[in-house]
């Protein structure tokens, strides 16, 4: 082999190495671009989920307050209902006639 042929084969080998290195570099850059795009999508998804979480927490807080208010109103209504039932039971009791009640008062006043 001549020096010229050796130089050419060496140059061809180096060209192949450079071409492989460029191909590898392009592949790596493509992966990096893909990872950056995925990172951007994931960040956007995280932002959306975080905002939705805030909304749901606020809604939960509002609903819990409404539930507590409704329970308080229910307890109040139940207490009033019991009072009215007691009063209703009193009113349903047969009362003594007016004559008897007057006689009782008069006797009580004379004592």
Coordinates of C-alpha atoms in Angstrom, one line a residue:
X1 CA 0.0 0.0 0.0
X2 CA 1.1 3.4 -0.8
X3 CA 1.2 6.3 1.6
X4 CA -1.5 8.0 -0.5
X5 CA -3.9 5.0 -0.3
X6 CA -3.2 4.8 3.5
X7 CA -4.0 8.5 3.9
X8 CA -7.2 8.0 1.9
X9 CA -8.4 5.0 3.9
X10 CA -7.5 6.9 7.1
X11 CA -9.5 9.9 5.9
X12 CA -12.4 7.6 4.9
X13 CA -12.3 6.0 8.4
X14 CA -12.3 9.4 10.0
X15 CA -15.2 10.6 7.8
X16 CA -17.2 7.6 8.9
X17 CA -16.4 8.3 12.5
X18 CA -17.4 11.9 12.1
X19 CA -20.6 10.8 10.3
X20 CA -21.4 8.3 13.2
X21 CA -20.7 11.0 15.8
X22 CA -23.0 13.5 14.0
X23 CA -25.7 10.8 13.8
X24 CA -25.3 10.0 17.5
X25 CA -25.3 13.8 18.3
X26 CA -28.5 14.3 16.3
X27 CA -30.1 11.3 18.0
X28 CA -29.2 12.6 21.4
X29 CA -30.5 16.1 20.5
X30 CA -33.7 14.5 19.3
X31 CA -34.1 12.7 22.6
X32 CA -33.4 15.9 24.5
X33 CA -36.0 17.8 22.5
X34 CA -38.5 15.0 23.2
X35 CA -37.8 15.0 26.9
X36 CA -38.1 18.8 27.1
X37 CA -41.5 18.6 25.3
X38 CA -42.7 15.9 27.7
X39 CA -41.4 17.9 30.7
X40 CA -43.4 20.9 29.4
X41 CA -46.6 18.8 29.0
X42 CA -46.2 17.3 32.5
X43 CA -45.6 20.8 34.0
X44 CA -48.8 22.0 32.3
X45 CA -50.7 19.0 33.6
X46 CA -49.3 19.6 37.1
X47 CA -50.4 23.2 36.9
X48 CA -53.9 22.1 35.8
X49 CA -54.2 19.5 38.5
X50 CA -53.0 21.9 41.2
X51 CA -55.6 24.5 40.1
X52 CA -58.3 21.8 40.1
X53 CA -57.2 20.7 43.6
X54 CA -57.5 24.3 44.9
X55 CA -61.0 24.6 43.4
X56 CA -62.1 21.3 44.9
X57 CA -60.7 22.1 48.3
X58 CA -62.6 25.4 48.2
X59 CA -65.7 23.6 47.1
X60 CA -65.3 21.1 49.9
X61 CA -64.9 23.8 52.4
X62 CA -68.0 25.5 51.2
X63 CA -70.0 22.3 51.2
X64 CA -68.8 21.4 54.7
X65 CA -69.9 24.8 56.0
X66 CA -73.3 24.3 54.3
X67 CA -73.6 20.9 55.8
X68 CA -72.8 22.2 59.3
X69 CA -75.3 25.1 58.9
X70 CA -78.0 22.6 57.7
X71 CA -77.3 20.4 60.7
X72 CA -77.6 23.4 63.1
X73 CA -80.9 24.4 61.4
X74 CA -82.1 20.8 61.7
X75 CA -81.2 20.6 65.4
X76 CA -83.1 23.9 65.9
X77 CA -86.1 22.7 64.0
X78 CA -86.1 19.4 66.0
X79 CA -86.0 21.3 69.3
X80 CA -88.8 23.5 68.2
X81 CA -90.8 20.5 67.0
X82 CA -90.4 18.8 70.4
X83 CA -91.5 22.0 72.2
X84 CA -94.6 22.2 69.9
X85 CA -95.3 18.5 70.4
X86 CA -95.3 19.1 74.1
X87 CA -97.5 22.1 73.9
X88 CA -99.8 20.1 71.5
X89 CA -100.0 17.3 74.0
X90 CA -101.0 19.8 76.7
X91 CA -103.7 21.3 74.5
X92 CA -105.1 17.8 73.6
X93 CA -105.5 17.0 77.3
X94 CA -109.2 17.4 78.3
X95 CA -109.5 20.5 80.4
X96 CA -111.8 20.9 83.3
X97 CA -114.9 22.8 82.5
X98 CA -114.9 26.6 83.1
X99 CA -117.1 26.2 86.1
X100 CA -114.7 23.8 87.8
X101 CA -111.7 26.0 87.0
X102 CA -113.4 29.1 88.4
X103 CA -114.5 27.1 91.5
X104 CA -110.9 25.9 92.0
X105 CA -109.5 29.5 91.7
X106 CA -112.1 30.8 94.1
X107 CA -111.3 28.1 96.6
X108 CA -107.6 28.7 96.2
X109 CA -108.1 32.4 96.7
X110 CA -110.1 31.8 99.9
X111 CA -107.5 29.7 101.5

